[in-house]
Amino acid sequence: MARTAKDTSRAKEGPARSSVCPLGEAEAHGILQVLDREGNVSGTLPDPGLDEATLVRLYEMLVLVRAIDERGFKLQRSGRVEFWIPHRGLEAVHVAATLAFADSDWIFLGYRHPGCMLLRGVPLLQMFAQFFGREGDPLKGRRLPTLMGDRRVNIVPMTTQVGSYIPHAAGAAWAARLRGDDTRFLVFFGDGSTSRGEFHSALNFSGVHRPPIVFLCENNGWAVSTPTSTQTATRTFAEKGDAYAIRNRRVDGNDPLAVYSVVKEAYDLCASEGPSLIEAVTYRMGLHTTSDDPDLYRDRSDVAEWEQWDPLPRTRKYLEARGFWDEAREAALWERVRAEIAEAVTAAEALPFPAPETMFDDTFETPTWLLEEQKRRLLDELEPRE
């Protein structure tokens, strides 16, 4: 996005201030919430009543996703992974939303959502094979690290061109409705994607045809270095659904119980009422990517304010109050997930790279003569010479 004169002057003055964290006054901002900052049930939504096993699974996944991010960042900084997209502070949205959907439903992934894959049963080794671009990656090493996906678990990988896949998700949901099956669809995207034409095309189509889909906008405050204030003139991203007659909700994205409740409600309404647009209000606490320096465009005091609403301690305090968690279980969990990650890293890094000729696979069901010729020439060049 080109800089305006206003953006340039701001850059000279120093980092910008985003809007103050609204989660402390969630109701006044139209944000649905279950937990307060200390993990107490005191919001506008009731406790969804998840059982102990589901709550523990939810929290353990939040911790695992956080631990993966910590290790992935170190791998990139040490030169063992070429690129990393941090997701610290954003874990609750995708983990809780995935739990609200059935495994038979389809998810169109964003690029900060390893928990979706893990909850669908994808092993850590496969994930790290993808991060390293090694054999065992179903995408055959063709994607940037964290641009995951696996059709075997009904997860469509995200593209680097943000928002471009939103119409595909709407079309797939419409196809399911035409077939008469009960498959439902969830598509993740960021606040920046709402500025793309594909977002509006997908919502307009869905408002007319009513496919069974949940559009989940992860509003983390910044589209790379563009703050919400220069991303849209509307008060919220959720209200954009009004223009297309699509029900919409705004939820505390750092409250996994609230996210689960709102997404589950939308999921249950898919069959009868069609699409929903949900804006999850959250914050990217770290870098946009490892090529980014957020100190150039945002104030560190904003990050400190949002860190008080970190989804991990909020969820942990809630579990402790319910008698489902304690200090010993916390220490054991972190020790276990770090050991599992270390084992997966060692195993994945030892895997070979995909064979070069696999780059020609999967473009067409039956390869064209031109692809076959290109593959032959590549293999000739790779043939050892005497």
mmCIF file of C-alpha atoms in Angstrom:
data_model
loop_
_atom_site.group_PDB
_atom_site.id
_atom_site.type_symbol
_atom_site.label_atom_id
_atom_site.label_comp_id
_atom_site.label_asym_id
_atom_site.label_seq_id
_atom_site.Cartn_x
_atom_site.Cartn_y
_atom_site.Cartn_z
ATOM 1 C CA MET A 1 0.000 0.000 0.000
ATOM 2 C CA ALA A 2 1.431 3.387 -0.965
ATOM 3 C CA ARG A 3 2.184 5.830 1.825
ATOM 4 C CA THR A 4 0.163 9.007 2.008
ATOM 5 C CA ALA A 5 1.618 12.347 2.993
ATOM 6 C CA LYS A 6 0.002 11.924 6.392
ATOM 7 C CA ASP A 7 1.663 8.518 6.890
ATOM 8 C CA THR A 8 5.063 9.958 5.979
ATOM 9 C CA SER A 9 4.825 12.793 8.463
ATOM 10 C CA ARG A 10 3.802 10.357 11.203
ATOM 11 C CA ALA A 11 6.813 8.175 10.461
ATOM 12 C CA LYS A 12 9.099 11.193 10.928
ATOM 13 C CA GLU A 13 7.505 12.043 14.264
ATOM 14 C CA GLY A 14 7.919 8.497 15.617
ATOM 15 C CA PRO A 15 5.798 5.397 16.201
ATOM 16 C CA ALA A 16 2.036 5.742 15.937
ATOM 17 C CA ARG A 17 -0.415 4.993 18.724
ATOM 18 C CA SER A 18 -3.128 2.519 17.863
ATOM 19 C CA SER A 19 -6.455 2.758 19.636
ATOM 20 C CA VAL A 20 -6.340 2.020 23.350
ATOM 21 C CA CYS A 21 -7.047 -1.605 24.204
ATOM 22 C CA PRO A 22 -10.855 -1.792 24.364
ATOM 23 C CA LEU A 23 -11.130 -5.101 26.224
ATOM 24 C CA GLY A 24 -11.391 -3.432 29.636
ATOM 25 C CA GLU A 25 -14.591 -1.746 28.440
ATOM 26 C CA ALA A 26 -15.761 -4.501 26.142
ATOM 27 C CA GLU A 27 -19.487 -3.908 26.492
ATOM 28 C CA ALA A 28 -19.141 -0.221 25.628
ATOM 29 C CA HIS A 29 -17.308 -1.218 22.437
ATOM 30 C CA GLY A 30 -19.835 -3.872 21.487
ATOM 31 C CA ILE A 31 -17.347 -6.654 22.204
ATOM 32 C CA LEU A 32 -18.779 -9.912 23.499
ATOM 33 C CA GLN A 33 -16.795 -11.352 26.407
ATOM 34 C CA VAL A 34 -16.936 -14.137 29.000
ATOM 35 C CA LEU A 35 -13.742 -13.604 31.021
ATOM 36 C CA ASP A 36 -12.336 -10.455 32.561
ATOM 37 C CA ARG A 37 -8.611 -9.806 32.689
ATOM 38 C CA GLU A 38 -8.190 -12.052 35.746
ATOM 39 C CA GLY A 39 -10.055 -14.974 34.250
ATOM 40 C CA ASN A 40 -13.306 -14.385 36.133
ATOM 41 C CA VAL A 41 -16.652 -15.003 34.423
ATOM 42 C CA SER A 42 -18.071 -11.490 34.375
ATOM 43 C CA GLY A 43 -18.716 -10.563 30.756
ATOM 44 C CA THR A 44 -21.777 -10.098 28.575
ATOM 45 C CA LEU A 45 -21.765 -13.776 27.576
ATOM 46 C CA PRO A 46 -22.414 -16.698 29.931
ATOM 47 C CA ASP A 47 -19.834 -19.412 30.492
ATOM 48 C CA PRO A 48 -20.287 -21.843 27.563
ATOM 49 C CA GLY A 49 -20.141 -24.772 29.976
ATOM 50 C CA LEU A 50 -17.350 -26.773 28.360
ATOM 51 C CA ASP A 51 -16.394 -29.926 30.257
ATOM 52 C CA GLU A 52 -13.070 -30.334 32.036
ATOM 53 C CA ALA A 53 -11.466 -32.465 29.307
ATOM 54 C CA THR A 54 -12.307 -29.924 26.592
ATOM 55 C CA LEU A 55 -11.103 -26.985 28.683
ATOM 56 C CA VAL A 56 -7.825 -28.705 29.472
ATOM 57 C CA ARG A 57 -7.357 -29.612 25.807
ATOM 58 C CA LEU A 58 -8.037 -25.989 24.874
ATOM 59 C CA TYR A 59 -5.473 -24.640 27.317
ATOM 60 C CA GLU A 60 -2.848 -27.232 26.464
ATOM 61 C CA MET A 61 -3.194 -26.289 22.803
ATOM 62 C CA LEU A 62 -2.769 -22.586 23.601
ATOM 63 C CA VAL A 63 0.477 -23.416 25.389
ATOM 64 C CA LEU A 64 1.707 -25.706 22.595
ATOM 65 C CA VAL A 65 1.030 -23.035 19.979
ATOM 66 C CA ARG A 66 2.894 -20.453 22.086
ATOM 67 C CA ALA A 67 5.829 -22.832 22.537
ATOM 68 C CA ILE A 68 5.962 -23.546 18.771
ATOM 69 C CA ASP A 69 6.161 -19.819 18.133
ATOM 70 C CA GLU A 70 8.994 -19.383 20.627
ATOM 71 C CA ARG A 71 11.001 -22.184 19.009
ATOM 72 C CA GLY A 72 10.183 -21.133 15.451
ATOM 73 C CA PHE A 73 11.429 -17.609 16.092
ATOM 74 C CA LYS A 74 14.717 -18.959 17.459
ATOM 75 C CA LEU A 75 15.091 -21.305 14.491
ATOM 76 C CA GLN A 76 14.733 -18.396 12.097
ATOM 77 C CA ARG A 77 17.108 -16.149 13.998
ATOM 78 C CA SER A 78 19.700 -18.938 14.017
ATOM 79 C CA GLY A 79 19.359 -19.402 10.253
ATOM 80 C CA ARG A 80 17.791 -22.862 10.358
ATOM 81 C CA VAL A 81 14.386 -21.674 9.104
ATOM 82 C CA GLU A 82 14.325 -19.010 6.418
ATOM 83 C CA PHE A 83 11.207 -17.141 7.509
ATOM 84 C CA TRP A 84 8.813 -17.022 10.457
ATOM 85 C CA ILE A 85 5.440 -15.407 11.090
ATOM 86 C CA PRO A 86 5.078 -14.909 14.864
ATOM 87 C CA HIS A 87 1.693 -15.410 16.497
ATOM 88 C CA ARG A 88 2.200 -14.566 20.171
ATOM 89 C CA GLY A 89 -1.050 -13.240 21.649
ATOM 90 C CA LEU A 90 -3.210 -14.528 18.774
ATOM 91 C CA GLU A 91 -3.552 -18.149 19.878
ATOM 92 C CA ALA A 92 -7.090 -18.009 21.287
ATOM 93 C CA VAL A 93 -8.897 -17.070 18.084
ATOM 94 C CA HIS A 94 -7.979 -19.998 15.878
ATOM 95 C CA VAL A 95 -7.784 -22.630 18.622
ATOM 96 C CA ALA A 96 -11.217 -21.855 20.083
ATOM 97 C CA ALA A 97 -12.836 -21.405 16.655
ATOM 98 C CA THR A 98 -11.527 -24.769 15.456
ATOM 99 C CA LEU A 99 -12.934 -26.475 18.549
ATOM 100 C CA ALA A 100 -16.368 -25.097 17.657
ATOM 101 C CA PHE A 101 -16.311 -26.875 14.278
ATOM 102 C CA ALA A 102 -16.513 -30.583 13.503
ATOM 103 C CA ASP A 103 -13.476 -32.339 12.033
ATOM 104 C CA SER A 104 -15.534 -33.113 8.915
ATOM 105 C CA ASP A 105 -15.943 -29.389 8.198
ATOM 106 C CA TRP A 106 -13.515 -27.402 6.074
ATOM 107 C CA ILE A 107 -11.182 -24.652 7.255
ATOM 108 C CA PHE A 108 -9.543 -22.103 4.960
ATOM 109 C CA LEU A 109 -6.447 -21.265 6.956
ATOM 110 C CA GLY A 110 -4.664 -18.051 7.771
ATOM 111 C CA TYR A 111 -0.919 -17.952 8.323
ATOM 112 C CA ARG A 112 -0.793 -17.812 12.128
ATOM 113 C CA HIS A 113 -2.883 -20.884 12.866
ATOM 114 C CA PRO A 114 -0.871 -24.011 13.729
ATOM 115 C CA GLY A 115 -3.471 -24.992 16.323
ATOM 116 C CA CYS A 116 -6.000 -25.738 13.568
ATOM 117 C CA MET A 117 -3.691 -28.387 12.178
ATOM 118 C CA LEU A 118 -2.809 -29.855 15.559
ATOM 119 C CA LEU A 119 -6.425 -30.076 16.701
ATOM 120 C CA ARG A 120 -7.194 -32.016 13.521
ATOM 121 C CA GLY A 121 -4.538 -34.587 14.469
ATOM 122 C CA VAL A 122 -1.592 -33.448 12.345
ATOM 123 C CA PRO A 123 1.607 -34.583 14.117
ATOM 124 C CA LEU A 124 4.295 -32.133 15.167
ATOM 125 C CA LEU A 125 6.810 -33.877 12.927
ATOM 126 C CA GLN A 126 4.729 -33.092 9.843
ATOM 127 C CA MET A 127 4.381 -29.471 10.880
ATOM 128 C CA PHE A 128 8.104 -29.008 11.376
ATOM 129 C CA ALA A 129 8.772 -30.847 8.113
ATOM 130 C CA GLN A 130 6.706 -28.080 6.506
ATOM 131 C CA PHE A 131 8.616 -25.372 8.401
ATOM 132 C CA PHE A 132 11.920 -26.839 7.164
ATOM 133 C CA GLY A 133 10.572 -27.652 3.678
ATOM 134 C CA ARG A 134 11.420 -31.355 3.984
ATOM 135 C CA GLU A 135 9.896 -34.618 2.881
ATOM 136 C CA GLY A 136 6.822 -35.417 4.920
ATOM 137 C CA ASP A 137 5.362 -31.998 4.161
ATOM 138 C CA PRO A 138 2.137 -32.602 2.178
ATOM 139 C CA LEU A 139 2.825 -29.325 0.359
ATOM 140 C CA LYS A 140 6.206 -30.723 -0.768
ATOM 141 C CA GLY A 141 8.325 -27.853 0.505
ATOM 142 C CA ARG A 142 6.763 -25.294 -1.816
ATOM 143 C CA ARG A 143 5.364 -22.976 0.837
ATOM 144 C CA LEU A 144 6.854 -20.458 3.225
ATOM 145 C CA PRO A 145 7.085 -21.738 6.807
ATOM 146 C CA THR A 146 3.725 -21.445 8.667
ATOM 147 C CA LEU A 147 1.752 -21.337 5.409
ATOM 148 C CA MET A 148 0.305 -24.718 6.312
ATOM 149 C CA GLY A 149 -2.501 -26.911 5.074
ATOM 150 C CA ASP A 150 -3.465 -30.526 4.483
ATOM 151 C CA ARG A 151 -6.523 -31.604 2.517
ATOM 152 C CA ARG A 152 -6.448 -34.964 4.371
ATOM 153 C CA VAL A 153 -7.730 -33.103 7.451
ATOM 154 C CA ASN A 154 -9.965 -30.686 5.471
ATOM 155 C CA ILE A 155 -7.666 -27.694 5.830
ATOM 156 C CA VAL A 156 -6.973 -25.490 2.790
ATOM 157 C CA PRO A 157 -3.631 -23.636 2.982
ATOM 158 C CA MET A 158 -3.576 -19.874 3.016
ATOM 159 C CA THR A 159 -1.978 -17.966 0.145
ATOM 160 C CA THR A 160 0.567 -15.207 0.608
ATOM 161 C CA GLN A 161 -1.828 -12.823 -1.130
ATOM 162 C CA VAL A 162 -4.043 -12.097 1.840
ATOM 163 C CA GLY A 163 -7.782 -12.339 1.349
ATOM 164 C CA SER A 164 -7.554 -13.763 -2.166
ATOM 165 C CA TYR A 165 -8.967 -17.109 -1.014
ATOM 166 C CA ILE A 166 -12.106 -15.745 0.691
ATOM 167 C CA PRO A 167 -14.304 -16.139 -2.443
ATOM 168 C CA HIS A 168 -13.022 -19.708 -2.832
ATOM 169 C CA ALA A 169 -14.220 -20.485 0.691
ATOM 170 C CA ALA A 170 -17.631 -18.994 -0.048
ATOM 171 C CA GLY A 171 -17.846 -20.947 -3.303
ATOM 172 C CA ALA A 172 -16.928 -24.211 -1.591
ATOM 173 C CA ALA A 173 -19.620 -23.605 1.022
ATOM 174 C CA TRP A 174 -22.155 -22.893 -1.718
ATOM 175 C CA ALA A 175 -21.169 -26.143 -3.459
ATOM 176 C CA ALA A 176 -21.836 -28.046 -0.223
ATOM 177 C CA ARG A 177 -25.273 -26.470 -0.009
ATOM 178 C CA LEU A 178 -26.015 -27.405 -3.620
ATOM 179 C CA ARG A 179 -25.012 -31.006 -2.914
ATOM 180 C CA GLY A 180 -27.320 -31.044 0.076
ATOM 181 C CA ASP A 181 -24.728 -32.210 2.610
ATOM 182 C CA ASP A 182 -24.181 -30.720 6.070
ATOM 183 C CA THR A 183 -20.561 -29.661 5.638
ATOM 184 C CA ARG A 184 -19.812 -26.215 7.056
ATOM 185 C CA PHE A 185 -16.935 -23.861 6.376
ATOM 186 C CA LEU A 186 -14.701 -21.548 8.374
ATOM 187 C CA VAL A 187 -12.410 -18.985 6.749
ATOM 188 C CA PHE A 188 -9.807 -16.947 8.639
ATOM 189 C CA PHE A 189 -8.398 -13.623 7.448
ATOM 190 C CA GLY A 190 -6.917 -10.462 8.916
ATOM 191 C CA ASP A 191 -8.226 -6.926 9.153
ATOM 192 C CA GLY A 192 -6.113 -5.930 6.139
ATOM 193 C CA SER A 193 -7.964 -8.444 3.975
ATOM 194 C CA THR A 194 -11.178 -6.464 4.379
ATOM 195 C CA SER A 195 -9.654 -3.799 2.127
ATOM 196 C CA ARG A 196 -9.439 -6.245 -0.770
ATOM 197 C CA GLY A 197 -12.185 -6.610 -3.331
ATOM 198 C CA GLU A 198 -12.300 -10.379 -2.774
ATOM 199 C CA PHE A 199 -13.629 -9.852 0.745
ATOM 200 C CA HIS A 200 -16.541 -7.777 -0.514
ATOM 201 C CA SER A 201 -17.239 -10.090 -3.443
ATOM 202 C CA ALA A 202 -17.400 -13.082 -1.096
ATOM 203 C CA LEU A 203 -19.706 -11.325 1.355
ATOM 204 C CA ASN A 204 -21.963 -10.045 -1.384
ATOM 205 C CA PHE A 205 -22.224 -13.535 -2.899
ATOM 206 C CA SER A 206 -22.873 -15.053 0.523
ATOM 207 C CA GLY A 207 -25.500 -12.500 1.413
ATOM 208 C CA VAL A 208 -27.440 -13.506 -1.684
ATOM 209 C CA HIS A 209 -26.926 -17.281 -1.702
ATOM 210 C CA ARG A 210 -26.645 -17.946 2.074
ATOM 211 C CA PRO A 211 -23.937 -20.659 2.070
ATOM 212 C CA PRO A 212 -23.019 -22.336 5.401
ATOM 213 C CA ILE A 213 -19.879 -20.354 6.185
ATOM 214 C CA VAL A 214 -18.363 -18.372 9.057
ATOM 215 C CA PHE A 215 -16.120 -15.476 8.036
ATOM 216 C CA LEU A 216 -13.681 -14.865 10.898
ATOM 217 C CA CYS A 217 -11.795 -11.566 10.753
ATOM 218 C CA GLU A 218 -8.822 -11.576 13.108
ATOM 219 C CA ASN A 219 -8.436 -7.879 13.881
ATOM 220 C CA ASN A 220 -4.998 -7.684 15.473
ATOM 221 C CA GLY A 221 -4.667 -3.929 15.213
ATOM 222 C CA TRP A 222 -2.167 -3.764 12.390
ATOM 223 C CA ALA A 223 -2.092 -4.864 8.744
ATOM 224 C CA VAL A 224 1.699 -5.045 8.751
ATOM 225 C CA SER A 225 2.360 -1.355 9.542
ATOM 226 C CA THR A 226 -1.087 0.016 8.668
ATOM 227 C CA PRO A 227 -3.197 0.707 11.780
ATOM 228 C CA THR A 228 -6.946 0.194 11.888
ATOM 229 C CA SER A 229 -7.473 3.967 11.802
ATOM 230 C CA THR A 230 -6.172 4.107 8.228
ATOM 231 C CA GLN A 231 -7.525 0.700 7.212
ATOM 232 C CA THR A 232 -11.211 1.582 7.446
ATOM 233 C CA ALA A 233 -13.513 4.490 8.230
ATOM 234 C CA THR A 234 -16.129 2.230 9.812
ATOM 235 C CA ARG A 235 -16.340 1.908 13.579
ATOM 236 C CA THR A 236 -15.841 -1.855 13.408
ATOM 237 C CA PHE A 237 -15.016 -4.519 10.861
ATOM 238 C CA ALA A 238 -17.993 -6.595 11.954
ATOM 239 C CA GLU A 239 -20.513 -4.004 10.820
ATOM 240 C CA LYS A 240 -19.344 -4.419 7.231
ATOM 241 C CA GLY A 241 -21.631 -7.446 7.204
ATOM 242 C CA ASP A 242 -24.649 -5.142 7.433
ATOM 243 C CA ALA A 243 -24.118 -3.973 3.853
ATOM 244 C CA TYR A 244 -24.569 -7.565 2.660
ATOM 245 C CA ALA A 245 -27.346 -8.636 5.046
ATOM 246 C CA ILE A 246 -24.975 -10.949 6.907
ATOM 247 C CA ARG A 247 -25.347 -11.366 10.672
ATOM 248 C CA ASN A 248 -22.260 -10.185 12.482
ATOM 249 C CA ARG A 249 -20.717 -10.215 15.928
ATOM 250 C CA ARG A 250 -17.710 -8.601 17.617
ATOM 251 C CA VAL A 251 -15.880 -10.731 20.175
ATOM 252 C CA ASP A 252 -12.907 -10.526 22.529
ATOM 253 C CA GLY A 253 -10.287 -12.447 20.563
ATOM 254 C CA ASN A 254 -8.120 -12.946 23.661
ATOM 255 C CA ASP A 255 -10.945 -14.747 25.470
ATOM 256 C CA PRO A 256 -11.137 -18.323 24.166
ATOM 257 C CA LEU A 257 -14.449 -19.001 25.893
ATOM 258 C CA ALA A 258 -16.044 -15.991 24.205
ATOM 259 C CA VAL A 259 -14.586 -16.935 20.830
ATOM 260 C CA TYR A 260 -15.870 -20.479 21.216
ATOM 261 C CA SER A 261 -19.352 -19.271 22.194
ATOM 262 C CA VAL A 262 -19.709 -16.811 19.320
ATOM 263 C CA VAL A 263 -18.288 -19.165 16.685
ATOM 264 C CA LYS A 264 -20.378 -22.076 17.953
ATOM 265 C CA GLU A 265 -23.520 -19.946 17.715
ATOM 266 C CA ALA A 266 -22.623 -19.051 14.117
ATOM 267 C CA TYR A 267 -21.827 -22.692 13.384
ATOM 268 C CA ASP A 268 -25.216 -23.825 14.685
ATOM 269 C CA LEU A 269 -26.992 -21.212 12.557
ATOM 270 C CA CYS A 270 -25.131 -22.092 9.333
ATOM 271 C CA ALA A 271 -27.645 -24.677 8.175
ATOM 272 C CA SER A 272 -30.733 -22.524 8.692
ATOM 273 C CA GLU A 273 -29.535 -18.925 8.322
ATOM 274 C CA GLY A 274 -26.345 -19.175 6.304
ATOM 275 C CA PRO A 275 -23.274 -16.976 6.765
ATOM 276 C CA SER A 276 -21.938 -14.988 9.701
ATOM 277 C CA LEU A 277 -19.144 -12.428 9.934
ATOM 278 C CA ILE A 278 -17.230 -12.380 13.222
ATOM 279 C CA GLU A 279 -14.625 -9.782 14.158
ATOM 280 C CA ALA A 280 -12.242 -11.108 16.819
ATOM 281 C CA VAL A 281 -10.604 -8.124 18.519
ATOM 282 C CA THR A 282 -7.063 -9.081 19.469
ATOM 283 C CA TYR A 283 -3.501 -7.782 19.139
ATOM 284 C CA ARG A 284 -0.285 -8.924 17.518
ATOM 285 C CA MET A 285 2.190 -8.604 20.376
ATOM 286 C CA GLY A 286 5.247 -9.430 18.315
ATOM 287 C CA LEU A 287 6.579 -8.837 14.828
ATOM 288 C CA HIS A 288 4.419 -9.118 11.739
ATOM 289 C CA THR A 289 7.122 -11.379 10.339
ATOM 290 C CA THR A 290 10.799 -11.841 11.089
ATOM 291 C CA SER A 291 11.444 -9.249 8.358
ATOM 292 C CA ASP A 292 9.555 -6.638 10.376
ATOM 293 C CA ASP A 293 10.500 -4.061 13.029
ATOM 294 C CA PRO A 294 7.302 -2.866 14.750
ATOM 295 C CA ASP A 295 9.199 -0.240 16.759
ATOM 296 C CA LEU A 296 9.277 1.809 13.558
ATOM 297 C CA TYR A 297 5.497 2.224 13.467
ATOM 298 C CA ARG A 298 3.918 1.512 16.860
ATOM 299 C CA ASP A 299 4.369 2.503 20.482
ATOM 300 C CA ARG A 300 5.635 -0.126 22.910
ATOM 301 C CA SER A 301 3.216 1.093 25.554
ATOM 302 C CA ASP A 302 0.370 -0.298 23.424
ATOM 303 C CA VAL A 303 1.953 -3.740 23.532
ATOM 304 C CA ALA A 304 2.374 -3.529 27.311
ATOM 305 C CA GLU A 305 -1.305 -2.655 27.678
ATOM 306 C CA TRP A 306 -2.440 -5.575 25.528
ATOM 307 C CA GLU A 307 -0.104 -8.006 27.305
ATOM 308 C CA GLN A 308 -2.305 -7.640 30.375
ATOM 309 C CA TRP A 309 -5.008 -9.388 28.331
ATOM 310 C CA ASP A 310 -2.785 -12.255 27.175
ATOM 311 C CA PRO A 311 -5.101 -15.242 26.525
ATOM 312 C CA LEU A 312 -2.830 -17.792 28.235
ATOM 313 C CA PRO A 313 -2.814 -16.427 31.801
ATOM 314 C CA ARG A 314 -6.516 -15.502 31.538
ATOM 315 C CA THR A 315 -7.411 -19.069 30.615
ATOM 316 C CA ARG A 316 -5.075 -20.551 33.201
ATOM 317 C CA LYS A 317 -6.614 -18.467 36.006
ATOM 318 C CA TYR A 318 -10.075 -19.584 34.928
ATOM 319 C CA LEU A 319 -9.001 -23.243 35.016
ATOM 320 C CA GLU A 320 -7.386 -22.800 38.420
ATOM 321 C CA ALA A 321 -10.574 -21.258 39.792
ATOM 322 C CA ARG A 322 -12.496 -24.278 38.498
ATOM 323 C CA GLY A 323 -10.030 -26.645 40.198
ATOM 324 C CA PHE A 324 -8.846 -28.024 36.849
ATOM 325 C CA TRP A 325 -5.276 -26.700 36.962
ATOM 326 C CA ASP A 326 -2.393 -25.981 39.297
ATOM 327 C CA GLU A 327 1.274 -24.979 39.378
ATOM 328 C CA ALA A 328 2.553 -28.539 39.087
ATOM 329 C CA ARG A 329 0.468 -29.245 35.982
ATOM 330 C CA GLU A 330 1.632 -25.970 34.459
ATOM 331 C CA ALA A 331 5.315 -26.789 34.904
ATOM 332 C CA ALA A 332 4.815 -30.335 33.614
ATOM 333 C CA LEU A 333 2.946 -29.088 30.539
ATOM 334 C CA TRP A 334 5.664 -26.646 29.488
ATOM 335 C CA GLU A 335 8.353 -29.272 30.046
ATOM 336 C CA ARG A 336 6.428 -31.800 27.959
ATOM 337 C CA VAL A 337 5.601 -29.528 25.003
ATOM 338 C CA ARG A 338 9.143 -28.186 24.781
ATOM 339 C CA ALA A 339 10.503 -31.735 24.766
ATOM 340 C CA GLU A 340 8.020 -32.784 22.063
ATOM 341 C CA ILE A 341 8.961 -29.768 19.952
ATOM 342 C CA ALA A 342 12.683 -30.455 20.366
ATOM 343 C CA GLU A 343 12.146 -34.050 19.253
ATOM 344 C CA ALA A 344 10.106 -32.933 16.218
ATOM 345 C CA VAL A 345 12.740 -30.352 15.253
ATOM 346 C CA THR A 346 15.542 -32.925 15.362
ATOM 347 C CA ALA A 347 13.560 -35.475 13.363
ATOM 348 C CA ALA A 348 12.289 -32.984 10.767
ATOM 349 C CA GLU A 349 15.667 -31.382 10.203
ATOM 350 C CA ALA A 350 17.139 -34.824 9.487
ATOM 351 C CA LEU A 351 14.630 -35.523 6.715
ATOM 352 C CA PRO A 352 15.770 -35.115 3.096
ATOM 353 C CA PHE A 353 14.468 -32.334 0.910
ATOM 354 C CA PRO A 354 11.739 -33.236 -1.611
ATOM 355 C CA ALA A 355 13.108 -34.469 -4.929
ATOM 356 C CA PRO A 356 13.529 -31.533 -7.353
ATOM 357 C CA GLU A 357 11.270 -33.111 -9.982
ATOM 358 C CA THR A 358 8.297 -32.922 -7.588
ATOM 359 C CA MET A 359 7.995 -29.238 -8.446
ATOM 360 C CA PHE A 360 6.192 -30.348 -11.626
ATOM 361 C CA ASP A 361 3.623 -32.445 -9.773
ATOM 362 C CA ASP A 362 0.048 -31.449 -8.948
ATOM 363 C CA THR A 363 -0.348 -28.648 -11.490
ATOM 364 C CA PHE A 364 -2.627 -30.730 -13.712
ATOM 365 C CA GLU A 365 -4.303 -34.067 -13.102
ATOM 366 C CA THR A 366 -2.540 -35.296 -16.259
ATOM 367 C CA PRO A 367 0.793 -33.512 -16.801
ATOM 368 C CA THR A 368 1.073 -31.607 -20.078
ATOM 369 C CA TRP A 369 3.771 -32.420 -22.645
ATOM 370 C CA LEU A 370 5.479 -29.149 -21.770
ATOM 371 C CA LEU A 371 5.764 -30.025 -18.091
ATOM 372 C CA GLU A 372 7.020 -33.475 -18.958
ATOM 373 C CA GLU A 373 9.664 -31.942 -21.219
ATOM 374 C CA GLN A 374 10.737 -29.488 -18.526
ATOM 375 C CA LYS A 375 11.010 -32.294 -15.994
ATOM 376 C CA ARG A 376 13.112 -34.379 -18.404
ATOM 377 C CA ARG A 377 15.499 -31.488 -18.999
ATOM 378 C CA LEU A 378 15.823 -30.859 -15.265
ATOM 379 C CA LEU A 379 16.638 -34.510 -14.585
ATOM 380 C CA ASP A 380 19.191 -34.485 -17.407
ATOM 381 C CA GLU A 381 20.897 -31.486 -15.821
ATOM 382 C CA LEU A 382 20.910 -33.183 -12.406
ATOM 383 C CA GLU A 383 22.377 -36.401 -13.783
ATOM 384 C CA PRO A 384 25.926 -36.884 -12.425
ATOM 385 C CA ARG A 385 28.567 -36.189 -15.054
ATOM 386 C CA GLU A 386 31.713 -38.217 -15.509
#
